[in-house]
Coordinates of C-alpha atoms in Angstrom, one line a residue:
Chain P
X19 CA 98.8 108.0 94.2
X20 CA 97.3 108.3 90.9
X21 CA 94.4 111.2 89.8
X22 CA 91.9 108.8 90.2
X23 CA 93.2 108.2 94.0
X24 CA 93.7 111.8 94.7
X25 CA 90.0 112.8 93.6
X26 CA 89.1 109.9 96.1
X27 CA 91.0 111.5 98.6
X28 CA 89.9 114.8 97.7
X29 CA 86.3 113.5 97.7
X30 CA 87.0 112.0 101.4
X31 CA 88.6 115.4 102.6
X32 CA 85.2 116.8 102.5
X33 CA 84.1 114.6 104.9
X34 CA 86.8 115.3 107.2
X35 CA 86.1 119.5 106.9
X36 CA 82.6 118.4 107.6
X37 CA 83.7 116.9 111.1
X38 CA 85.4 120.0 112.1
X39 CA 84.2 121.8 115.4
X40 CA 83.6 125.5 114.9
X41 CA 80.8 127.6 115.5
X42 CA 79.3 127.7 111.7
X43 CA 79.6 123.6 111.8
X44 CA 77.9 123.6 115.2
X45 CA 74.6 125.4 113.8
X46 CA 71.7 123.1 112.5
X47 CA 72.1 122.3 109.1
X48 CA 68.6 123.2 108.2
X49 CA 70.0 126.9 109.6
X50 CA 72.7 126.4 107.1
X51 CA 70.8 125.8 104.2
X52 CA 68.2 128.2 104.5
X53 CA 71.1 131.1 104.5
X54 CA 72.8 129.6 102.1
X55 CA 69.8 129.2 99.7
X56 CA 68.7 132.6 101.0
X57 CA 72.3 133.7 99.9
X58 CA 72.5 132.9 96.4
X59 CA 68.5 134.0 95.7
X60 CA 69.8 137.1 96.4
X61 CA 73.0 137.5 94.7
X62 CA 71.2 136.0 91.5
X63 CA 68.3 138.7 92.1
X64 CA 71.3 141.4 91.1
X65 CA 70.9 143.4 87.8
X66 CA 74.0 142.6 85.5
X67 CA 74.9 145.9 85.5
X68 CA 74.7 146.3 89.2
X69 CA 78.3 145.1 90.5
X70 CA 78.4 147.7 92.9
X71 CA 75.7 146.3 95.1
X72 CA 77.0 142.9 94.3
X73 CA 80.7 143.7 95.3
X74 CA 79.7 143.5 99.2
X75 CA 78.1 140.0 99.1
X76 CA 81.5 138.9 99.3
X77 CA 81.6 139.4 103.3
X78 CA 79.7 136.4 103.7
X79 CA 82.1 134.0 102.4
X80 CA 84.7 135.6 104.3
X81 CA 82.9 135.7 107.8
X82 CA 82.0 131.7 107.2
X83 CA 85.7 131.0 105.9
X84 CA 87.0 132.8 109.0
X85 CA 84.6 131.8 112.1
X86 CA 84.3 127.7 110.0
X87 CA 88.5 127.8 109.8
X88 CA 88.2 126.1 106.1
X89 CA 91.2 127.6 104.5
X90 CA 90.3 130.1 101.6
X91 CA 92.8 128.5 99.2
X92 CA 91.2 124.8 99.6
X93 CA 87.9 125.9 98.5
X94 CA 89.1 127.4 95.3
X95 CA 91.3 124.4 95.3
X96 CA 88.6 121.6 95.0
X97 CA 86.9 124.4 92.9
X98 CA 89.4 124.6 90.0
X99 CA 87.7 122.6 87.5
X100 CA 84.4 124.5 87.7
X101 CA 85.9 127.9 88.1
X102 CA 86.6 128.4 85.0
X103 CA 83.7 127.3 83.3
X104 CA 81.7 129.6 85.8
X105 CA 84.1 132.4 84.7
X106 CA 83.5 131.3 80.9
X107 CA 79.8 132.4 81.5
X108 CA 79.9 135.8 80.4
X109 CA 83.0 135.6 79.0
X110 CA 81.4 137.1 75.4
X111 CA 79.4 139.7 76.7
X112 CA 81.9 142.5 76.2
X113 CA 82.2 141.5 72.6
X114 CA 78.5 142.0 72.1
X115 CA 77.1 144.9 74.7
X116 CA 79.7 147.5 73.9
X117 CA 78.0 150.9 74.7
X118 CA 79.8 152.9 77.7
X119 CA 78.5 152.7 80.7
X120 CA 80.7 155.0 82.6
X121 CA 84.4 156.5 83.1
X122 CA 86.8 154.9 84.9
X123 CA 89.4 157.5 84.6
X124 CA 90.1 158.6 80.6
X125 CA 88.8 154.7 80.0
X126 CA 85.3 153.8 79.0
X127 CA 83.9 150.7 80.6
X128 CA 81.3 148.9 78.8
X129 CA 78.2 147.4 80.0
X130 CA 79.6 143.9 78.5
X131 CA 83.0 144.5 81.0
X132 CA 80.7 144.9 83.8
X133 CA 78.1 142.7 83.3
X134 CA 80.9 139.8 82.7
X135 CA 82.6 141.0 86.1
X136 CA 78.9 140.6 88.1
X137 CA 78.0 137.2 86.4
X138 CA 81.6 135.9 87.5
X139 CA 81.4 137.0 90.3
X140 CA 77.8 136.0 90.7
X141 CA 78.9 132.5 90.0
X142 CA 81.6 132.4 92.3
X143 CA 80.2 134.0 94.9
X144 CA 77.5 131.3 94.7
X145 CA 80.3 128.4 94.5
X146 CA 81.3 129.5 97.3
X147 CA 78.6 129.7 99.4
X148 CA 77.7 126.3 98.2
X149 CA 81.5 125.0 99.2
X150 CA 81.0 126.2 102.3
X151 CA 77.8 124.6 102.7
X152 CA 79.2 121.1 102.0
X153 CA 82.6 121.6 104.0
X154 CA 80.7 122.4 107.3
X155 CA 77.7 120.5 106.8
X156 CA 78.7 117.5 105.3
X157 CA 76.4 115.1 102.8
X158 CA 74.7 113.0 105.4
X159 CA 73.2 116.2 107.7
X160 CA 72.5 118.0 104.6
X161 CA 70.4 115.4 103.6
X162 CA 68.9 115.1 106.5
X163 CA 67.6 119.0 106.4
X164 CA 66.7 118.3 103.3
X165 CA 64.3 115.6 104.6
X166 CA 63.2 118.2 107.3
X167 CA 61.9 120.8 104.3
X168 CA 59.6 117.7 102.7
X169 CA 61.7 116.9 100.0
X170 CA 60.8 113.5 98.4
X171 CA 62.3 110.6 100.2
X172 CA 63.4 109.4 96.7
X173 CA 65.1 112.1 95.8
X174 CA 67.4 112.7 98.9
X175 CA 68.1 109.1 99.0
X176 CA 69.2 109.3 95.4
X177 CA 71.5 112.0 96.0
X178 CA 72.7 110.6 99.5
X179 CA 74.1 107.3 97.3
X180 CA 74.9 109.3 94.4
X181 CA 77.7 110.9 96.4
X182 CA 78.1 107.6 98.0
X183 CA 78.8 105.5 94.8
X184 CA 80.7 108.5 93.2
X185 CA 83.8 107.1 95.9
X186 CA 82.9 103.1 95.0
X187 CA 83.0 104.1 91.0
X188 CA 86.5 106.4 91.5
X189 CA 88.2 103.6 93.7
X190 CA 86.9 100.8 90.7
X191 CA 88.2 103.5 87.9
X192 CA 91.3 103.4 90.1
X193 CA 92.3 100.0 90.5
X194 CA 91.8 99.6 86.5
X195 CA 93.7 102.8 85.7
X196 CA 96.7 101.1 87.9
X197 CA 96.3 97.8 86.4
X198 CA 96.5 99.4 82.7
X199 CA 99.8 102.0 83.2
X200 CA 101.4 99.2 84.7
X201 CA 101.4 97.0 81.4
X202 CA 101.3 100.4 79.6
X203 CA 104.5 101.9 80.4
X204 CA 105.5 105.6 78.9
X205 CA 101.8 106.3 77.8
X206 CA 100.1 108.9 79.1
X207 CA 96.5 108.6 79.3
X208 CA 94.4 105.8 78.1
X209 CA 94.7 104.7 74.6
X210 CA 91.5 106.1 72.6
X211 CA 91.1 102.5 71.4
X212 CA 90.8 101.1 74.7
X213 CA 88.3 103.8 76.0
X214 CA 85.5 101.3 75.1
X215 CA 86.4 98.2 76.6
X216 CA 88.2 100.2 79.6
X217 CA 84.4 102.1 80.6
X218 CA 82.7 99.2 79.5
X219 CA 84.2 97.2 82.4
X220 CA 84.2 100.1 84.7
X221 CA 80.5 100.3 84.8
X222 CA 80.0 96.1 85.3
X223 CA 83.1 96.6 88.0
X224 CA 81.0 99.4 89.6
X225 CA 77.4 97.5 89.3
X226 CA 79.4 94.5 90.9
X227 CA 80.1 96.6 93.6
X228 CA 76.9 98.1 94.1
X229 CA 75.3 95.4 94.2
X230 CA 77.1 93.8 96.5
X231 CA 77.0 96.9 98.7
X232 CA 72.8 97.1 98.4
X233 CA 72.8 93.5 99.3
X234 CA 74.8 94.5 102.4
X235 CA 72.2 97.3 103.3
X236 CA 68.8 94.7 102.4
X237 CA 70.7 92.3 104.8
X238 CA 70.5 94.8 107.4
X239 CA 67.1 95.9 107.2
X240 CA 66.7 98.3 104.6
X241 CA 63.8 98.4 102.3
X242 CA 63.8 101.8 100.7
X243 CA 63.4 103.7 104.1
X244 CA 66.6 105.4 105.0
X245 CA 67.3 106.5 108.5
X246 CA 69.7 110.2 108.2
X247 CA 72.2 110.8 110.6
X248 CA 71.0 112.8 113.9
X249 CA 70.7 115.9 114.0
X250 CA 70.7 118.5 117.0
X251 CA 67.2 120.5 118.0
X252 CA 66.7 123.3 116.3
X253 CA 68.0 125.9 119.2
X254 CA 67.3 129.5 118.8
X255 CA 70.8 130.4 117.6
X256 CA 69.9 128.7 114.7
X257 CA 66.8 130.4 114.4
X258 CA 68.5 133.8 114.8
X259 CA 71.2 133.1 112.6
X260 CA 68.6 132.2 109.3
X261 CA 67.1 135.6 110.4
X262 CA 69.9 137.5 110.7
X263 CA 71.6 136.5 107.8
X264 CA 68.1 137.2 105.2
X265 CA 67.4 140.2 107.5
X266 CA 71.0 141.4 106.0
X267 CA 70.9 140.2 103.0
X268 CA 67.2 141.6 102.3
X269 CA 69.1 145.0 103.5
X270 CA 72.0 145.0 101.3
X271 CA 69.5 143.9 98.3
X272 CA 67.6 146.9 99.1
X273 CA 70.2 149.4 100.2
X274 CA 73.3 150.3 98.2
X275 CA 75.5 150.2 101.2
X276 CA 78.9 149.9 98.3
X277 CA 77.4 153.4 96.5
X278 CA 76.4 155.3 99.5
X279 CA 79.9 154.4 101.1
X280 CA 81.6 155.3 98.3
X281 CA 79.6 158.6 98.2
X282 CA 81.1 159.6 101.1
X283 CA 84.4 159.5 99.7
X284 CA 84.1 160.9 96.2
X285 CA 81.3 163.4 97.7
Chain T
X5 CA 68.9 76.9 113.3
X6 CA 70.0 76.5 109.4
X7 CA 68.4 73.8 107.9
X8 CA 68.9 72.9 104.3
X9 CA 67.1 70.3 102.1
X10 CA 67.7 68.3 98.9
X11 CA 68.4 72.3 97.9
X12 CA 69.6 72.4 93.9
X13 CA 70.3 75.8 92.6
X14 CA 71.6 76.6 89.2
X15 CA 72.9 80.4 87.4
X16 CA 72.2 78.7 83.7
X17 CA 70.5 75.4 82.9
X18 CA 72.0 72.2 82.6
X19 CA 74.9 74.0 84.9
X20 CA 74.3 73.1 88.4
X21 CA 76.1 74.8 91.2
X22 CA 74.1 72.7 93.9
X23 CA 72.9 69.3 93.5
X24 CA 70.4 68.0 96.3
X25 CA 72.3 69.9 99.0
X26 CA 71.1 68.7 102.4
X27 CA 73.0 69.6 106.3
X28 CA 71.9 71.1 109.5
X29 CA 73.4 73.5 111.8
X30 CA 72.4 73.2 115.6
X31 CA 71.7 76.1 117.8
X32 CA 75.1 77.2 119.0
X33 CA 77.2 75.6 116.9
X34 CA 80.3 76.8 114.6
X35 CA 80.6 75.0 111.0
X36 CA 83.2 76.0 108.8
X37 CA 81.6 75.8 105.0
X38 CA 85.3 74.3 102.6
X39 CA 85.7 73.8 99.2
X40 CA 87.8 74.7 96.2
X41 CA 86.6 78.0 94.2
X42 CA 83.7 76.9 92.3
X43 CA 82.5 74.6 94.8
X44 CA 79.2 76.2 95.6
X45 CA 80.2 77.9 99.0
X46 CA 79.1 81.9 98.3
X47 CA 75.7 80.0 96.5
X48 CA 74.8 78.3 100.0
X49 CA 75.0 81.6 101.6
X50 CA 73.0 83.6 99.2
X51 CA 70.5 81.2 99.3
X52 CA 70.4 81.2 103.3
X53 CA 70.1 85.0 103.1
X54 CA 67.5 84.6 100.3
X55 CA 69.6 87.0 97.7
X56 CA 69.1 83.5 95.3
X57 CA 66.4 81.1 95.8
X58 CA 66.9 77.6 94.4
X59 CA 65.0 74.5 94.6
X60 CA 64.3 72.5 97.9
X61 CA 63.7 73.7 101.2
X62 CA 66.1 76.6 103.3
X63 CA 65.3 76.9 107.0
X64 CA 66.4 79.1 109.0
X65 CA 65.0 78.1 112.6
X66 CA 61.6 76.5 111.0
X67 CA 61.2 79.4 109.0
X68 CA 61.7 78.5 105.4
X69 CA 63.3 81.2 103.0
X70 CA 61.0 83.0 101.2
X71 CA 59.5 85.9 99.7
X72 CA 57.6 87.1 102.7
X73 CA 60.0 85.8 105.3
X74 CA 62.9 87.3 104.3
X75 CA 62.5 90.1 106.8
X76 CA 61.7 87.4 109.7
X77 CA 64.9 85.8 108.3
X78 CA 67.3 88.5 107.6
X79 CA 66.8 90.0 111.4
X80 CA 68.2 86.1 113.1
X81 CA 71.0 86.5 110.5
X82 CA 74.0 88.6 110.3
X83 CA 76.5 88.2 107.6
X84 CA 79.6 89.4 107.3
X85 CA 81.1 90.5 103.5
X86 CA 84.0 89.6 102.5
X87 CA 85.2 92.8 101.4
X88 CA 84.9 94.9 104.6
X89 CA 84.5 98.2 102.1
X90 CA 80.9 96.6 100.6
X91 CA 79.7 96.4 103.8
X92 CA 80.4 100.0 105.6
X93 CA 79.1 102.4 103.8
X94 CA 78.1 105.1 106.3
X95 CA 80.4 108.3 107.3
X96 CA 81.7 106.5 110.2
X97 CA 81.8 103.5 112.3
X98 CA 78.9 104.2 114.7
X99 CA 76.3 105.7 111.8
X100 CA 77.1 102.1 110.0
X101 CA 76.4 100.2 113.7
X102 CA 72.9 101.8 114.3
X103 CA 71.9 101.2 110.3
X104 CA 70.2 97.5 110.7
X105 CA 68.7 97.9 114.5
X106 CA 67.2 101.6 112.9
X107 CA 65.4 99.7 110.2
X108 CA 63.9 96.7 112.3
X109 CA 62.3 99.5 113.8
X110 CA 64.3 100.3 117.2
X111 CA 64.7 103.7 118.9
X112 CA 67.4 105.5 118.1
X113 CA 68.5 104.9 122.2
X114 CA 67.9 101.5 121.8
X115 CA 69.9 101.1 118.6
X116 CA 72.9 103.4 120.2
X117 CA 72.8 100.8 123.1
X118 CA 73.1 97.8 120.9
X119 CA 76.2 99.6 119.2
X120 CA 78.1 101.1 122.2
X121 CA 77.5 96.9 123.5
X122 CA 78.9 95.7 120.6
X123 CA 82.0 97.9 120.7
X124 CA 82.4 96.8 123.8
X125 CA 82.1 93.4 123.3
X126 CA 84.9 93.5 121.0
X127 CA 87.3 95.9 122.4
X128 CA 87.1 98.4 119.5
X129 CA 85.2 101.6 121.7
X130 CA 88.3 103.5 119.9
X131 CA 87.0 103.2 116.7
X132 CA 83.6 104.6 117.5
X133 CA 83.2 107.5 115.8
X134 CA 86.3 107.0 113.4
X135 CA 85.8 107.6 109.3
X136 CA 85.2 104.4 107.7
X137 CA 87.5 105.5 104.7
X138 CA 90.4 106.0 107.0
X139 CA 90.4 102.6 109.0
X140 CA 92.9 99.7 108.1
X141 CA 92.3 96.4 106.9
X142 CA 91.9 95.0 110.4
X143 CA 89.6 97.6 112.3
X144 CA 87.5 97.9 109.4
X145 CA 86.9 93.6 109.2
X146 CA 86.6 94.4 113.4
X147 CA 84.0 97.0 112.9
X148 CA 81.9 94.9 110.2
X149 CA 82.0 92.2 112.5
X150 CA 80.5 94.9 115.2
X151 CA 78.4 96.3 112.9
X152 CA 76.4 92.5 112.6
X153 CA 76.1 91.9 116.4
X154 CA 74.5 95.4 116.9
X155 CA 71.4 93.7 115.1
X156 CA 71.7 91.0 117.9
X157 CA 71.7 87.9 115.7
X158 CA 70.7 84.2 116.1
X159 CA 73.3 83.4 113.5
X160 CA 76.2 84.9 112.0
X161 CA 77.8 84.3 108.4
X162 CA 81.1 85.2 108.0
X163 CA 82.6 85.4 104.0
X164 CA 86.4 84.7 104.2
X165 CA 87.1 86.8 107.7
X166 CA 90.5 86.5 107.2
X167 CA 91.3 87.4 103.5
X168 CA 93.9 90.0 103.5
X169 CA 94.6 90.4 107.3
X170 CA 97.8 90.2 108.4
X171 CA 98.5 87.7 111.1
X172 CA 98.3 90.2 113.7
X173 CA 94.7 91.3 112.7
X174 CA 94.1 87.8 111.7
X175 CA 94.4 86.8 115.1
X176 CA 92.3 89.1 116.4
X177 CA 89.3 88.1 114.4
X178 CA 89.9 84.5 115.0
X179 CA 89.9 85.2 118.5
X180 CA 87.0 87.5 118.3
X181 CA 84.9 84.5 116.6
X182 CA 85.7 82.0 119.3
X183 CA 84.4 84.7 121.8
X184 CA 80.7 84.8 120.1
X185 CA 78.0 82.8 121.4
X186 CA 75.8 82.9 118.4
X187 CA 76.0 80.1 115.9
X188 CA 77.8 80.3 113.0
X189 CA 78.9 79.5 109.7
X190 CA 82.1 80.5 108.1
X191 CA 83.2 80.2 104.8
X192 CA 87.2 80.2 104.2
X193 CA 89.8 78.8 102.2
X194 CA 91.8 79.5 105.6
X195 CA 91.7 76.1 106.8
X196 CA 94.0 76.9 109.8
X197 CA 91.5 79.6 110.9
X198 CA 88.6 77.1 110.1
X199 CA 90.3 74.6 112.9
X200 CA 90.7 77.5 115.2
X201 CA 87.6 78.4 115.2
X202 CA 84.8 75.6 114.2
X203 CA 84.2 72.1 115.6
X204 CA 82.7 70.7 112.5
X205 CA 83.6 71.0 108.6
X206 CA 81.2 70.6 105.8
X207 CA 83.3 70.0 102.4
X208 CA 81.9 71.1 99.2
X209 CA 83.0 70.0 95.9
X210 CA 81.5 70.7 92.5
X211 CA 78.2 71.7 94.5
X212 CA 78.1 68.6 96.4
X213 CA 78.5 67.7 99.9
X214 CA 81.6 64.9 100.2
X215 CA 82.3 65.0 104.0
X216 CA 80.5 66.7 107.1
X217 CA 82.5 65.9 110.3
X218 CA 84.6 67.4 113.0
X219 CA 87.5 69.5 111.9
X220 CA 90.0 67.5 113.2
X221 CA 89.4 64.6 111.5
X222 CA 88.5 66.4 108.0
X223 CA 91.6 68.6 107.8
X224 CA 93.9 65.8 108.5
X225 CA 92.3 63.8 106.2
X226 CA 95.4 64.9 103.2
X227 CA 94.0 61.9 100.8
X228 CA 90.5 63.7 101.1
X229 CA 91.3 66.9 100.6
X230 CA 93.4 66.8 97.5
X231 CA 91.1 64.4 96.4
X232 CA 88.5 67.7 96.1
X233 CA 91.4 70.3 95.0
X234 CA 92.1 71.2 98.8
X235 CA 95.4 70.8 100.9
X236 CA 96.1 70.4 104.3
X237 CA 96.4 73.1 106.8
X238 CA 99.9 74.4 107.3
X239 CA 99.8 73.7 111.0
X240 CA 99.4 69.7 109.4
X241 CA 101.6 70.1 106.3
X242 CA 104.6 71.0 108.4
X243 CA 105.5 74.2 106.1
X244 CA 106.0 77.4 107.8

């Protein structure tokens, strides 16, 4: 299997976390995406400086990870090529906010420390609520939700085949990448040289194809209309789960459950 | 049902693909479209569905192809692609099914009807809610093929059914064609499946038409078909 074929099968893996049966993927994906967007409004609304209140948004990955049965270690798995550049956000900010911002023991920590710890985590935290999102939602009933908040038809549609022809594009790019180590043996990569040619035909390859593939969907009926996957009724579990989960988060914004707990201890 | 006249059609000029292209296909019946590669095969069926448009007249069941009949004509014809992957491009095998019948307008109880019929029809109820990306070669050609008569065609066009099954799965399909009713025209450089399946041949060469007969007499014609790039069957040319 080459990288081209494992990101295809990596890309197809979401689909299959999507058909999973646990509670979290049995509630209504509009329920799902409201708490999720609820979610990450509030764990952006944090002060840089305030990674104390942040620190307890974390129990909401870890409930959905444990009642939804994704594994932990796939999500940061799939998420190891944006990781980093999330973490790279405030990567500089101890080199420029250097004043002390309290003790830790005889050590002084900087604002610029702990404003880089809250923006990673912030961006992480986000990921991951995002991840989970996806991996119990899947694409198709996402979209759908999407459809029932008024979103432009044109613009769910256009992400719906985006993610679509991202699979058509990988499985072109990995026939050719095949087809070139085969009469290319002992070089690793592709040959800067050929890098022209090589996208040049990737794009007519995947136009090809996608043409062929819109033909297929004209020949069926479609003319710019697309019918989304069903979706249950809205039951009030749903309901009470998008109104428990702001009513919480609203809570935790407003209440510094981490400090007052931690009160108790240090006194 | 598929009626073409004097029909010409060229990609660049002075480069004809079909020259003054004239047959008709009767209600019911099965027609298997032959040629070498280049011989104007894929162009007949474009033109039929109306992705091309040429010169002359294309019927489909009085109905010429145009413009503002496409719709009229697309919903009395299902095709089947070639490549199986083209044509599924839905999560799974059922989402794909109720696609066309959703578009022309039908409930989605209606449409689920047509689909759960057609699975029936062909023995594939298995594969209902299976991932398209994880099906093989031959239950993703079966579900195309079930993915068509969900729309309830007149007509079906089938592209090469039988590229890259193996004979198991290439059974099936020829099988599965001889159990539909509707009409159809089949495109193949698989002449044995093109006697198995259709009563009459239409042979295309160099976008002309140089014999339109019954099967049997046009794929045991050896001195015609190499005459027009072609061989016999293998079940004729006593190989394998």
């Amino acid at each position: 299997m080459n990288k081209m074929e494992k990101a295809l099968h990596e890309l197809s893996e979401m689909d299959d976390l999507a058909a999973q049966e646990s509670p979290i993927h049995n509630l209504h994906p509009l329920a799902k995406l409201l708490a999720t967007v609820a979610y990450i409004v509030t764990v952006v609304s944090f002060d840089k400086y305030d990674l104390t209140g942040l620190i307890i948004f974390v129990l909401f990955p870890i409930l959905l990870f444990q009642l939804s049965g994704i594994p932990v270690r796939t999500c940061f798995y799939k998420l190891r090529i944006v990781l980093p550049l999330v973490m790279a956000v405030g990567l500089f900010n101890p080199f420029f906010d250097r004043a002390p911002l309290f003790m830790l023991g005889n050590v002084a920590v900087s604002g610029g420390v702990v404003s880089m710890i809250t923006l990673m985590l912030k961006g992480v935290f986000c990921l991951m609520a995002a991840f989970l999102l996806m991996a119990t939602t899947g694409i198709d009933k996402l979209c759908a939700a999407l459809r029932m908040l008024h979103l432009p038809p044109m613009l769910v549609t256009l992400m719906l085949l985006t993610y679509r022809y991202v699979g058509v594009m990988t499985e072109e790019l990995a026939v050719m990448t095949d087809a070139y180590h085969l009469r290319a043996p002992g070089q690793k990569g592709i040959q800067f040289s050929a890098w022209g040619s090589f996208l040049g035909q990737l794009l007519l390859r995947s136009m090809d194809r996608a043409e062929e593939l819109y033909s297929s969907m004209q020949l069926r009926g479609y003319h710019g209309h697309f019918h989304y996957v069903k979706i249950n009724r809205i039951r009030p579990a749903d309901v009470l789960y998008v109104v428990a989960c702001v009513a919480v988060f609203v809570l935790l914004r407003i209440v510094p459950v981490t400090q007052l707990m931690g009160n108790q201890f240090v006194g | 049902m598929i009626e073409f006249k004097h029909v010409s059609f060229a990609y660049e000029k002075n480069a004809p693909v079909l020259k003054d292209l004239s047959f008709h296909v009767k209600k019911g019946e099965t027609v298997g479209l032959i040629g070498a590669n280049g011989a104007g095969k894929s162009t007949v069926m474009k033109l039929l569905l109306g992705l091309l448009s040429g010169e002359g007249d294309v019927l489909v069941d009085g109905t010429r192809v145009e413009k503002n009949t496409l719709g009229q004509i697309r919903k009395k014809l299902g095709f089947v692609l070639q490549n199986s992957d083209n044509q599924m491009f839905m999560p799974t095998v059922y989402e794909d099914m109720i696609f066309g019948p959703l578009n022309y307008m039908l409930s989605r109880e209606e449409a689920e009807k047509r689909a759960d019929a057609a699975l029936e029809q062909l023995g594939i109820t298995d594969l209902k809610h299976r991932h398209n990306h994880k099906l093989s070669g031959g239950e993703k050609r079966m579900a195309a093929i079930a993915t068509i008569l969900a729309m309830e065609p007149d007509a079906i066009l089938m592209d090469e059914p039988t590229a890259a099954l193996d004979p198991y799965n290439r059974r099936v399909v020829i099988n599965t064609i001889n159990s539909l009713p509707q009409t159809k025209l089949i495109t193949s450089h698989d002449l044995d499946m093109i006697l198995d399946t259709c009563e009459r041949v239409i042979l295309l060469d160099r976008g002309e038409i140089v014999a339109d007969g019954l099967a049997k007499d046009i794929l045991t014609d050896k001195a015609l078909l190499e005459a027009h790039r072609m061989e016999l069957p293998f079940c004729f040319a006593g190989r394998a």
